Amino acid sequence: MLADDPAANLIEIQDLHYSRGDKKIFSGLDMNIPRGKVTAILGPSGTGKTTLLNLIVGQLNPDQGAVLFDGRIVCPCSRHHLYEVRRQIGVLFQEGALLTNLSVFENVAFPLREHTDLPEQLIRQIVLMKLQAVGLRTAWQHMPSQLSGGMSRRVALARALVMDPKLIVYDEPFVGLDPISMGVIVRLIRQTNDVLGITSIVVTHDVEQTRKLADLSYLISGKKVAACGTPDELRNDQSALVRQFMQGRADGPVPFHHPGPDYAEQLRTMARS
Ligand SMILES: Nc1ncnc2c1ncn2[C@@H]1O[C@H](COP(=O)(O)OP(=O)(O)OP(=O)(O)O)[C@@H](O)[C@H]1O
Ligand SMILES: [Mg+2]
């Protein structure tokens, strides 16, 4: 597979360790993101998917190991290099918020105004082009409160695209969408990737949409990569963990309860305090 050829990978994550306080989130995670492809990162809630995205874009520093973007280490690195890396990444956050006091047009124009000194005429052309690409050019004057959830996400995509990134990162892009809006977003993610020749990472719980969209999928569990393959390979994987996740079963190796003391012990401790 592409994965072992460095030139074929836009991102390489090597032996990544990361903790929050005394809680270990990653312990020896290795992952390659192939150039030009859509890669899905799947995993149960709380396994660290959003944290991993933050490590990839350099918002967080690994405790050990490295994240390489285009062959160069993201963190630690100079502020200048980090800025250069971030300019090449478009992000659709899980909380996905548009700036509520700005119009659709101004939301999309925002990164251009922050990072460039392009003349107004050019900003106007770029913003309208990106809005056209997501089918919302005519909604340019709307305020975010006038948009549906699916429309907001498309505006956020236009905003993520406005700096012509090499990589787009989507955190849970399907949550809360009706089936039609979901289909629109799946198609947009795929088309954006292929038409612009960029690389995409989609973090999601949604196994069904992943099958339609991704070239490669990683399943994260137990602080590292638990499985990797095409969506079909993952679907046919026989390990209990992969089957539990792919088939959405409540019972299996992934526990329902957040780790901690047992119930009786907690009741005793709370009664004493
Ligand atoms: N700012 C923070 N401070 C402390 N702990 C955090 C913080 N953010 C996340 N965590 C912890 O890190 C772990 C991973 O969180 P993360 O948000 O990356 O999970 P996730 O896989 O994205 O979950 P979900 O699928 O629910 O979005 C969780 O146990 C969470 O409690
Ligand atoms: Mg998350």
mmCIF file with all atom_site columns, C-alpha atoms in Angstrom, residues 17-207:
data_model
loop_
_atom_site.group_PDB
_atom_site.id
_atom_site.type_symbol
_atom_site.label_atom_id
_atom_site.label_alt_id
_atom_site.label_comp_id
_atom_site.label_asym_id
_atom_site.label_entity_id
_atom_site.label_seq_id
_atom_site.pdbx_PDB_ins_code
_atom_site.Cartn_x
_atom_site.Cartn_y
_atom_site.Cartn_z
_atom_site.occupancy
_atom_site.B_iso_or_equiv
_atom_site.pdbx_formal_charge
_atom_site.auth_seq_id
_atom_site.auth_comp_id
_atom_site.auth_asym_id
_atom_site.auth_atom_id
_atom_site.pdbx_PDB_model_num
ATOM 1   C CA . HIS A 1 17  ? 2.113   9.745  22.810 1.00 0.00 ? 17  HIS A CA 1
ATOM 2   C CA . TYR A 1 18  ? -0.204  12.305 24.357 1.00 0.00 ? 18  TYR A CA 1
ATOM 3   C CA . SER A 1 19  ? -1.798  12.721 27.789 1.00 0.00 ? 19  SER A CA 1
ATOM 4   C CA . ARG A 1 20  ? -4.255  15.172 29.328 1.00 0.00 ? 20  ARG A CA 1
ATOM 5   C CA . GLY A 1 21  ? -3.246  15.461 32.972 1.00 0.00 ? 21  GLY A CA 1
ATOM 6   C CA . ASP A 1 22  ? -2.665  11.888 34.078 1.00 0.00 ? 22  ASP A CA 1
ATOM 7   C CA . LYS A 1 23  ? -5.019  10.480 31.476 1.00 0.00 ? 23  LYS A CA 1
ATOM 8   C CA . LYS A 1 24  ? -3.171  8.865  28.602 1.00 0.00 ? 24  LYS A CA 1
ATOM 9   C CA . ILE A 1 25  ? -4.986  9.445  25.314 1.00 0.00 ? 25  ILE A CA 1
ATOM 10  C CA . PHE A 1 26  ? -2.460  8.092  22.800 1.00 0.00 ? 26  PHE A CA 1
ATOM 11  C CA . SER A 1 27  ? 0.272   5.604  23.431 1.00 0.00 ? 27  SER A CA 1
ATOM 12  C CA . GLY A 1 28  ? 2.356   4.753  20.368 1.00 0.00 ? 28  GLY A CA 1
ATOM 13  C CA . LEU A 1 29  ? -0.071  5.722  17.612 1.00 0.00 ? 29  LEU A CA 1
ATOM 14  C CA . ASP A 1 30  ? 1.231   5.408  14.032 1.00 0.00 ? 30  ASP A CA 1
ATOM 15  C CA . MET A 1 31  ? -0.752  6.656  11.057 1.00 0.00 ? 31  MET A CA 1
ATOM 16  C CA . ASN A 1 32  ? -0.129  7.736  7.465  1.00 0.00 ? 32  ASN A CA 1
ATOM 17  C CA . ILE A 1 33  ? -2.487  9.984  5.517  1.00 0.00 ? 33  ILE A CA 1
ATOM 18  C CA . PRO A 1 34  ? -2.033  9.385  1.781  1.00 0.00 ? 34  PRO A CA 1
ATOM 19  C CA . ARG A 1 35  ? -1.884  12.384 -0.539 1.00 0.00 ? 35  ARG A CA 1
ATOM 20  C CA . GLY A 1 36  ? -4.891  13.039 -2.743 1.00 0.00 ? 36  GLY A CA 1
ATOM 21  C CA . LYS A 1 37  ? -7.169  10.625 -0.900 1.00 0.00 ? 37  LYS A CA 1
ATOM 22  C CA . VAL A 1 38  ? -10.056 10.829 1.546  1.00 0.00 ? 38  VAL A CA 1
ATOM 23  C CA . THR A 1 39  ? -9.058  9.151  4.808  1.00 0.00 ? 39  THR A CA 1
ATOM 24  C CA . ALA A 1 40  ? -11.608 8.454  7.517  1.00 0.00 ? 40  ALA A CA 1
ATOM 25  C CA . ILE A 1 41  ? -10.728 8.305  11.202 1.00 0.00 ? 41  ILE A CA 1
ATOM 26  C CA . LEU A 1 42  ? -13.298 6.276  13.073 1.00 0.00 ? 42  LEU A CA 1
ATOM 27  C CA . GLY A 1 43  ? -13.573 5.463  16.731 1.00 0.00 ? 43  GLY A CA 1
ATOM 28  C CA . PRO A 1 44  ? -15.861 5.381  19.739 1.00 0.00 ? 44  PRO A CA 1
ATOM 29  C CA . SER A 1 45  ? -16.688 8.650  21.484 1.00 0.00 ? 45  SER A CA 1
ATOM 30  C CA . GLY A 1 46  ? -13.907 9.906  23.745 1.00 0.00 ? 46  GLY A CA 1
ATOM 31  C CA . THR A 1 47  ? -11.111 7.894  22.096 1.00 0.00 ? 47  THR A CA 1
ATOM 32  C CA . GLY A 1 48  ? -9.290  11.060 21.057 1.00 0.00 ? 48  GLY A CA 1
ATOM 33  C CA . LYS A 1 49  ? -10.298 11.747 17.447 1.00 0.00 ? 49  LYS A CA 1
ATOM 34  C CA . THR A 1 50  ? -10.681 15.499 17.916 1.00 0.00 ? 50  THR A CA 1
ATOM 35  C CA . THR A 1 51  ? -7.489  15.523 19.982 1.00 0.00 ? 51  THR A CA 1
ATOM 36  C CA . LEU A 1 52  ? -5.686  13.785 17.127 1.00 0.00 ? 52  LEU A CA 1
ATOM 37  C CA . LEU A 1 53  ? -6.875  16.448 14.671 1.00 0.00 ? 53  LEU A CA 1
ATOM 38  C CA . ASN A 1 54  ? -5.566  19.132 17.017 1.00 0.00 ? 54  ASN A CA 1
ATOM 39  C CA . LEU A 1 55  ? -2.202  17.366 17.125 1.00 0.00 ? 55  LEU A CA 1
ATOM 40  C CA . ILE A 1 56  ? -2.155  17.157 13.312 1.00 0.00 ? 56  ILE A CA 1
ATOM 41  C CA . VAL A 1 57  ? -2.833  20.864 12.829 1.00 0.00 ? 57  VAL A CA 1
ATOM 42  C CA . GLY A 1 58  ? -0.309  21.838 15.524 1.00 0.00 ? 58  GLY A CA 1
ATOM 43  C CA . GLN A 1 59  ? -2.807  23.155 18.092 1.00 0.00 ? 59  GLN A CA 1
ATOM 44  C CA . LEU A 1 60  ? -1.407  20.631 20.571 1.00 0.00 ? 60  LEU A CA 1
ATOM 45  C CA . ASN A 1 61  ? 2.124   19.320 21.103 1.00 0.00 ? 61  ASN A CA 1
ATOM 46  C CA . PRO A 1 62  ? 2.804   15.570 21.307 1.00 0.00 ? 62  PRO A CA 1
ATOM 47  C CA . ASP A 1 63  ? 4.463   14.403 24.549 1.00 0.00 ? 63  ASP A CA 1
ATOM 48  C CA . GLN A 1 64  ? 6.534   11.994 22.468 1.00 0.00 ? 64  GLN A CA 1
ATOM 49  C CA . GLY A 1 65  ? 6.748   11.016 18.806 1.00 0.00 ? 65  GLY A CA 1
ATOM 50  C CA . ALA A 1 66  ? 6.166   13.229 15.786 1.00 0.00 ? 66  ALA A CA 1
ATOM 51  C CA . VAL A 1 67  ? 3.632   14.528 13.312 1.00 0.00 ? 67  VAL A CA 1
ATOM 52  C CA . LEU A 1 68  ? 5.111   15.265 9.878  1.00 0.00 ? 68  LEU A CA 1
ATOM 53  C CA . PHE A 1 69  ? 3.276   17.452 7.377  1.00 0.00 ? 69  PHE A CA 1
ATOM 54  C CA . ASP A 1 70  ? 4.741   17.211 3.880  1.00 0.00 ? 70  ASP A CA 1
ATOM 55  C CA . GLY A 1 71  ? 7.880   15.636 5.337  1.00 0.00 ? 71  GLY A CA 1
ATOM 56  C CA . ARG A 1 72  ? 8.504   18.282 8.029  1.00 0.00 ? 72  ARG A CA 1
ATOM 57  C CA . ILE A 1 73  ? 7.804   18.066 11.739 1.00 0.00 ? 73  ILE A CA 1
ATOM 58  C CA . VAL A 1 74  ? 4.782   20.144 12.791 1.00 0.00 ? 74  VAL A CA 1
ATOM 59  C CA . CYS A 1 75  ? 5.486   20.462 16.521 1.00 0.00 ? 75  CYS A CA 1
ATOM 60  C CA . PRO A 1 76  ? 7.817   21.514 17.947 1.00 0.00 ? 76  PRO A CA 1
ATOM 61  C CA . CYS A 1 77  ? 8.833   23.904 15.200 1.00 0.00 ? 77  CYS A CA 1
ATOM 62  C CA . SER A 1 78  ? 9.307   27.617 14.647 1.00 0.00 ? 78  SER A CA 1
ATOM 63  C CA . ARG A 1 79  ? 6.251   29.867 14.815 1.00 0.00 ? 79  ARG A CA 1
ATOM 64  C CA . HIS A 1 80  ? 6.871   30.774 11.209 1.00 0.00 ? 80  HIS A CA 1
ATOM 65  C CA . HIS A 1 81  ? 6.778   27.132 10.081 1.00 0.00 ? 81  HIS A CA 1
ATOM 66  C CA . LEU A 1 82  ? 3.692   26.420 12.172 1.00 0.00 ? 82  LEU A CA 1
ATOM 67  C CA . TYR A 1 83  ? 1.970   29.395 10.562 1.00 0.00 ? 83  TYR A CA 1
ATOM 68  C CA . GLU A 1 84  ? 2.957   28.089 7.121  1.00 0.00 ? 84  GLU A CA 1
ATOM 69  C CA . VAL A 1 85  ? 1.545   24.653 7.942  1.00 0.00 ? 85  VAL A CA 1
ATOM 70  C CA . ARG A 1 86  ? -1.715  26.103 9.259  1.00 0.00 ? 86  ARG A CA 1
ATOM 71  C CA . ARG A 1 87  ? -2.170  28.182 6.132  1.00 0.00 ? 87  ARG A CA 1
ATOM 72  C CA . GLN A 1 88  ? -2.195  24.962 4.145  1.00 0.00 ? 88  GLN A CA 1
ATOM 73  C CA . ILE A 1 89  ? -4.897  23.318 6.231  1.00 0.00 ? 89  ILE A CA 1
ATOM 74  C CA . GLY A 1 90  ? -8.611  24.062 6.103  1.00 0.00 ? 90  GLY A CA 1
ATOM 75  C CA . VAL A 1 91  ? -10.552 22.891 9.160  1.00 0.00 ? 91  VAL A CA 1
ATOM 76  C CA . LEU A 1 92  ? -14.224 22.209 9.715  1.00 0.00 ? 92  LEU A CA 1
ATOM 77  C CA . PHE A 1 93  ? -14.503 21.986 13.488 1.00 0.00 ? 93  PHE A CA 1
ATOM 78  C CA . GLN A 1 94  ? -16.841 19.629 15.325 1.00 0.00 ? 94  GLN A CA 1
ATOM 79  C CA . GLU A 1 95  ? -18.613 22.620 16.844 1.00 0.00 ? 95  GLU A CA 1
ATOM 80  C CA . GLY A 1 96  ? -18.508 24.060 13.323 1.00 0.00 ? 96  GLY A CA 1
ATOM 81  C CA . ALA A 1 97  ? -19.470 27.553 14.377 1.00 0.00 ? 97  ALA A CA 1
ATOM 82  C CA . LEU A 1 98  ? -19.791 30.361 11.903 1.00 0.00 ? 98  LEU A CA 1
ATOM 83  C CA . LEU A 1 99  ? -19.314 33.823 13.341 1.00 0.00 ? 99  LEU A CA 1
ATOM 84  C CA . THR A 1 100 ? -22.911 34.705 14.149 1.00 0.00 ? 100 THR A CA 1
ATOM 85  C CA . ASN A 1 101 ? -22.531 38.464 13.796 1.00 0.00 ? 101 ASN A CA 1
ATOM 86  C CA . LEU A 1 102 ? -21.098 38.205 10.265 1.00 0.00 ? 102 LEU A CA 1
ATOM 87  C CA . SER A 1 103 ? -22.930 37.484 7.006  1.00 0.00 ? 103 SER A CA 1
ATOM 88  C CA . VAL A 1 104 ? -22.240 34.367 4.930  1.00 0.00 ? 104 VAL A CA 1
ATOM 89  C CA . PHE A 1 105 ? -20.025 36.474 2.657  1.00 0.00 ? 105 PHE A CA 1
ATOM 90  C CA . GLU A 1 106 ? -18.021 37.920 5.552  1.00 0.00 ? 106 GLU A CA 1
ATOM 91  C CA . ASN A 1 107 ? -17.636 34.522 7.213  1.00 0.00 ? 107 ASN A CA 1
ATOM 92  C CA . VAL A 1 108 ? -16.034 33.125 4.062  1.00 0.00 ? 108 VAL A CA 1
ATOM 93  C CA . ALA A 1 109 ? -13.976 36.282 3.512  1.00 0.00 ? 109 ALA A CA 1
ATOM 94  C CA . PHE A 1 110 ? -12.702 36.209 7.106  1.00 0.00 ? 110 PHE A CA 1
ATOM 95  C CA . PRO A 1 111 ? -9.520  34.092 6.601  1.00 0.00 ? 111 PRO A CA 1
ATOM 96  C CA . LEU A 1 112 ? -8.570  36.199 3.558  1.00 0.00 ? 112 LEU A CA 1
ATOM 97  C CA . ARG A 1 113 ? -8.919  39.389 5.558  1.00 0.00 ? 113 ARG A CA 1
ATOM 98  C CA . GLU A 1 114 ? -6.921  37.876 8.439  1.00 0.00 ? 114 GLU A CA 1
ATOM 99  C CA . HIS A 1 115 ? -4.072  36.330 6.474  1.00 0.00 ? 115 HIS A CA 1
ATOM 100 C CA . THR A 1 116 ? -3.710  38.350 3.270  1.00 0.00 ? 116 THR A CA 1
ATOM 101 C CA . ASP A 1 117 ? -3.873  41.910 2.062  1.00 0.00 ? 117 ASP A CA 1
ATOM 102 C CA . LEU A 1 118 ? -5.644  41.109 -1.190 1.00 0.00 ? 118 LEU A CA 1
ATOM 103 C CA . PRO A 1 119 ? -7.653  43.962 -2.728 1.00 0.00 ? 119 PRO A CA 1
ATOM 104 C CA . GLU A 1 120 ? -11.405 43.996 -2.062 1.00 0.00 ? 120 GLU A CA 1
ATOM 105 C CA . GLN A 1 121 ? -12.206 43.226 -5.705 1.00 0.00 ? 121 GLN A CA 1
ATOM 106 C CA . LEU A 1 122 ? -10.214 39.979 -5.588 1.00 0.00 ? 122 LEU A CA 1
ATOM 107 C CA . ILE A 1 123 ? -11.642 38.990 -2.194 1.00 0.00 ? 123 ILE A CA 1
ATOM 108 C CA . ARG A 1 124 ? -15.113 39.388 -3.663 1.00 0.00 ? 124 ARG A CA 1
ATOM 109 C CA . GLN A 1 125 ? -14.282 37.137 -6.619 1.00 0.00 ? 125 GLN A CA 1
ATOM 110 C CA . ILE A 1 126 ? -12.673 34.426 -4.484 1.00 0.00 ? 126 ILE A CA 1
ATOM 111 C CA . VAL A 1 127 ? -15.522 34.380 -1.942 1.00 0.00 ? 127 VAL A CA 1
ATOM 112 C CA . LEU A 1 128 ? -18.213 34.156 -4.614 1.00 0.00 ? 128 LEU A CA 1
ATOM 113 C CA . MET A 1 129 ? -16.276 31.382 -6.365 1.00 0.00 ? 129 MET A CA 1
ATOM 114 C CA . LYS A 1 130 ? -16.085 29.331 -3.159 1.00 0.00 ? 130 LYS A CA 1
ATOM 115 C CA . LEU A 1 131 ? -19.758 29.940 -2.375 1.00 0.00 ? 131 LEU A CA 1
ATOM 116 C CA . GLN A 1 132 ? -20.623 28.876 -5.922 1.00 0.00 ? 132 GLN A CA 1
ATOM 117 C CA . ALA A 1 133 ? -18.653 25.653 -5.360 1.00 0.00 ? 133 ALA A CA 1
ATOM 118 C CA . VAL A 1 134 ? -20.861 24.758 -2.376 1.00 0.00 ? 134 VAL A CA 1
ATOM 119 C CA . GLY A 1 135 ? -24.060 25.890 -4.130 1.00 0.00 ? 135 GLY A CA 1
ATOM 120 C CA . LEU A 1 136 ? -24.720 28.904 -1.884 1.00 0.00 ? 136 LEU A CA 1
ATOM 121 C CA . ARG A 1 137 ? -23.540 31.898 -3.901 1.00 0.00 ? 137 ARG A CA 1
ATOM 122 C CA . THR A 1 138 ? -27.018 33.417 -3.867 1.00 0.00 ? 138 THR A CA 1
ATOM 123 C CA . ALA A 1 139 ? -27.191 33.193 -0.054 1.00 0.00 ? 139 ALA A CA 1
ATOM 124 C CA . TRP A 1 140 ? -24.174 35.494 0.346  1.00 0.00 ? 140 TRP A CA 1
ATOM 125 C CA . GLN A 1 141 ? -26.116 38.152 2.257  1.00 0.00 ? 141 GLN A CA 1
ATOM 126 C CA . HIS A 1 142 ? -27.763 35.751 4.719  1.00 0.00 ? 142 HIS A CA 1
ATOM 127 C CA . MET A 1 143 ? -26.853 35.770 8.386  1.00 0.00 ? 143 MET A CA 1
ATOM 128 C CA . PRO A 1 144 ? -25.926 32.396 9.994  1.00 0.00 ? 144 PRO A CA 1
ATOM 129 C CA . SER A 1 145 ? -29.222 32.366 11.974 1.00 0.00 ? 145 SER A CA 1
ATOM 130 C CA . GLN A 1 146 ? -31.085 32.213 8.643  1.00 0.00 ? 146 GLN A CA 1
ATOM 131 C CA . LEU A 1 147 ? -29.325 29.006 7.529  1.00 0.00 ? 147 LEU A CA 1
ATOM 132 C CA . SER A 1 148 ? -30.236 25.345 8.073  1.00 0.00 ? 148 SER A CA 1
ATOM 133 C CA . GLY A 1 149 ? -27.659 23.028 9.657  1.00 0.00 ? 149 GLY A CA 1
ATOM 134 C CA . GLY A 1 150 ? -26.671 21.606 6.264  1.00 0.00 ? 150 GLY A CA 1
ATOM 135 C CA . MET A 1 151 ? -26.328 25.079 4.744  1.00 0.00 ? 151 MET A CA 1
ATOM 136 C CA . SER A 1 152 ? -24.168 26.249 7.668  1.00 0.00 ? 152 SER A CA 1
ATOM 137 C CA . ARG A 1 153 ? -21.863 23.338 7.127  1.00 0.00 ? 153 ARG A CA 1
ATOM 138 C CA . ARG A 1 154 ? -21.560 24.160 3.433  1.00 0.00 ? 154 ARG A CA 1
ATOM 139 C CA . VAL A 1 155 ? -20.678 27.767 4.285  1.00 0.00 ? 155 VAL A CA 1
ATOM 140 C CA . ALA A 1 156 ? -18.087 26.457 6.753  1.00 0.00 ? 156 ALA A CA 1
ATOM 141 C CA . LEU A 1 157 ? -16.690 24.310 3.937  1.00 0.00 ? 157 LEU A CA 1
ATOM 142 C CA . ALA A 1 158 ? -16.472 27.359 1.643  1.00 0.00 ? 158 ALA A CA 1
ATOM 143 C CA . ARG A 1 159 ? -14.621 29.163 4.432  1.00 0.00 ? 159 ARG A CA 1
ATOM 144 C CA . ALA A 1 160 ? -12.247 26.203 4.919  1.00 0.00 ? 160 ALA A CA 1
ATOM 145 C CA . LEU A 1 161 ? -11.514 26.249 1.173  1.00 0.00 ? 161 LEU A CA 1
ATOM 146 C CA . VAL A 1 162 ? -10.936 29.960 0.815  1.00 0.00 ? 162 VAL A CA 1
ATOM 147 C CA . MET A 1 163 ? -7.161  29.859 1.368  1.00 0.00 ? 163 MET A CA 1
ATOM 148 C CA . ASP A 1 164 ? -6.757  27.013 -1.196 1.00 0.00 ? 164 ASP A CA 1
ATOM 149 C CA . PRO A 1 165 ? -5.512  24.482 1.367  1.00 0.00 ? 165 PRO A CA 1
ATOM 150 C CA . LYS A 1 166 ? -3.593  21.285 0.621  1.00 0.00 ? 166 LYS A CA 1
ATOM 151 C CA . LEU A 1 167 ? -5.490  19.450 3.334  1.00 0.00 ? 167 LEU A CA 1
ATOM 152 C CA . ILE A 1 168 ? -9.024  19.716 4.632  1.00 0.00 ? 168 ILE A CA 1
ATOM 153 C CA . VAL A 1 169 ? -9.902  18.256 7.981  1.00 0.00 ? 169 VAL A CA 1
ATOM 154 C CA . TYR A 1 170 ? -13.542 17.562 8.826  1.00 0.00 ? 170 TYR A CA 1
ATOM 155 C CA . ASP A 1 171 ? -14.552 16.788 12.419 1.00 0.00 ? 171 ASP A CA 1
ATOM 156 C CA . GLU A 1 172 ? -17.917 14.962 12.473 1.00 0.00 ? 172 GLU A CA 1
ATOM 157 C CA . PRO A 1 173 ? -19.350 16.604 9.343  1.00 0.00 ? 173 PRO A CA 1
ATOM 158 C CA . PHE A 1 174 ? -22.503 14.455 9.273  1.00 0.00 ? 174 PHE A CA 1
ATOM 159 C CA . VAL A 1 175 ? -23.829 14.947 12.792 1.00 0.00 ? 175 VAL A CA 1
ATOM 160 C CA . GLY A 1 176 ? -27.370 16.289 12.968 1.00 0.00 ? 176 GLY A CA 1
ATOM 161 C CA . LEU A 1 177 ? -28.028 16.327 9.218  1.00 0.00 ? 177 LEU A CA 1
ATOM 162 C CA . ASP A 1 178 ? -31.071 14.855 7.487  1.00 0.00 ? 178 ASP A CA 1
ATOM 163 C CA . PRO A 1 179 ? -30.322 12.131 4.895  1.00 0.00 ? 179 PRO A CA 1
ATOM 164 C CA . ILE A 1 180 ? -30.493 14.539 1.939  1.00 0.00 ? 180 ILE A CA 1
ATOM 165 C CA . SER A 1 181 ? -28.153 17.133 3.463  1.00 0.00 ? 181 SER A CA 1
ATOM 166 C CA . MET A 1 182 ? -25.885 14.254 4.476  1.00 0.00 ? 182 MET A CA 1
ATOM 167 C CA . GLY A 1 183 ? -25.783 13.052 0.856  1.00 0.00 ? 183 GLY A CA 1
ATOM 168 C CA . VAL A 1 184 ? -24.979 16.602 -0.288 1.00 0.00 ? 184 VAL A CA 1
ATOM 169 C CA . ILE A 1 185 ? -22.100 16.884 2.190  1.00 0.00 ? 185 ILE A CA 1
ATOM 170 C CA . VAL A 1 186 ? -20.701 13.438 1.302  1.00 0.00 ? 186 VAL A CA 1
ATOM 171 C CA . ARG A 1 187 ? -20.711 14.380 -2.379 1.00 0.00 ? 187 ARG A CA 1
ATOM 172 C CA . LEU A 1 188 ? -19.191 17.803 -1.679 1.00 0.00 ? 188 LEU A CA 1
ATOM 173 C CA . ILE A 1 189 ? -16.358 16.335 0.391  1.00 0.00 ? 189 ILE A CA 1
ATOM 174 C CA . ARG A 1 190 ? -15.563 13.806 -2.341 1.00 0.00 ? 190 ARG A CA 1
ATOM 175 C CA . GLN A 1 191 ? -15.825 16.307 -5.212 1.00 0.00 ? 191 GLN A CA 1
ATOM 176 C CA . THR A 1 192 ? -13.839 18.961 -3.385 1.00 0.00 ? 192 THR A CA 1
ATOM 177 C CA . ASN A 1 193 ? -11.087 16.440 -2.781 1.00 0.00 ? 193 ASN A CA 1
ATOM 178 C CA . ASP A 1 194 ? -10.967 15.138 -6.334 1.00 0.00 ? 194 ASP A CA 1
ATOM 179 C CA . VAL A 1 195 ? -11.587 18.327 -8.321 1.00 0.00 ? 195 VAL A CA 1
ATOM 180 C CA . LEU A 1 196 ? -9.112  20.420 -6.329 1.00 0.00 ? 196 LEU A CA 1
ATOM 181 C CA . GLY A 1 197 ? -6.610  17.555 -6.004 1.00 0.00 ? 197 GLY A CA 1
ATOM 182 C CA . ILE A 1 198 ? -6.294  18.017 -2.240 1.00 0.00 ? 198 ILE A CA 1
ATOM 183 C CA . THR A 1 199 ? -6.139  15.568 0.677  1.00 0.00 ? 199 THR A CA 1
ATOM 184 C CA . SER A 1 200 ? -9.010  15.105 3.136  1.00 0.00 ? 200 SER A CA 1
ATOM 185 C CA . ILE A 1 201 ? -9.370  13.692 6.626  1.00 0.00 ? 201 ILE A CA 1
ATOM 186 C CA . VAL A 1 202 ? -12.869 12.965 7.881  1.00 0.00 ? 202 VAL A CA 1
ATOM 187 C CA . VAL A 1 203 ? -13.386 12.159 11.549 1.00 0.00 ? 203 VAL A CA 1
ATOM 188 C CA . THR A 1 204 ? -16.695 10.432 12.075 1.00 0.00 ? 204 THR A CA 1
ATOM 189 C CA . HIS A 1 205 ? -18.702 7.785  13.903 1.00 0.00 ? 205 HIS A CA 1
ATOM 190 C CA . ASP A 1 206 ? -20.736 7.207  10.772 1.00 0.00 ? 206 ASP A CA 1
ATOM 191 C CA . VAL A 1 207 ? -19.741 3.867  9.333  1.00 0.00 ? 207 VAL A CA 1
#
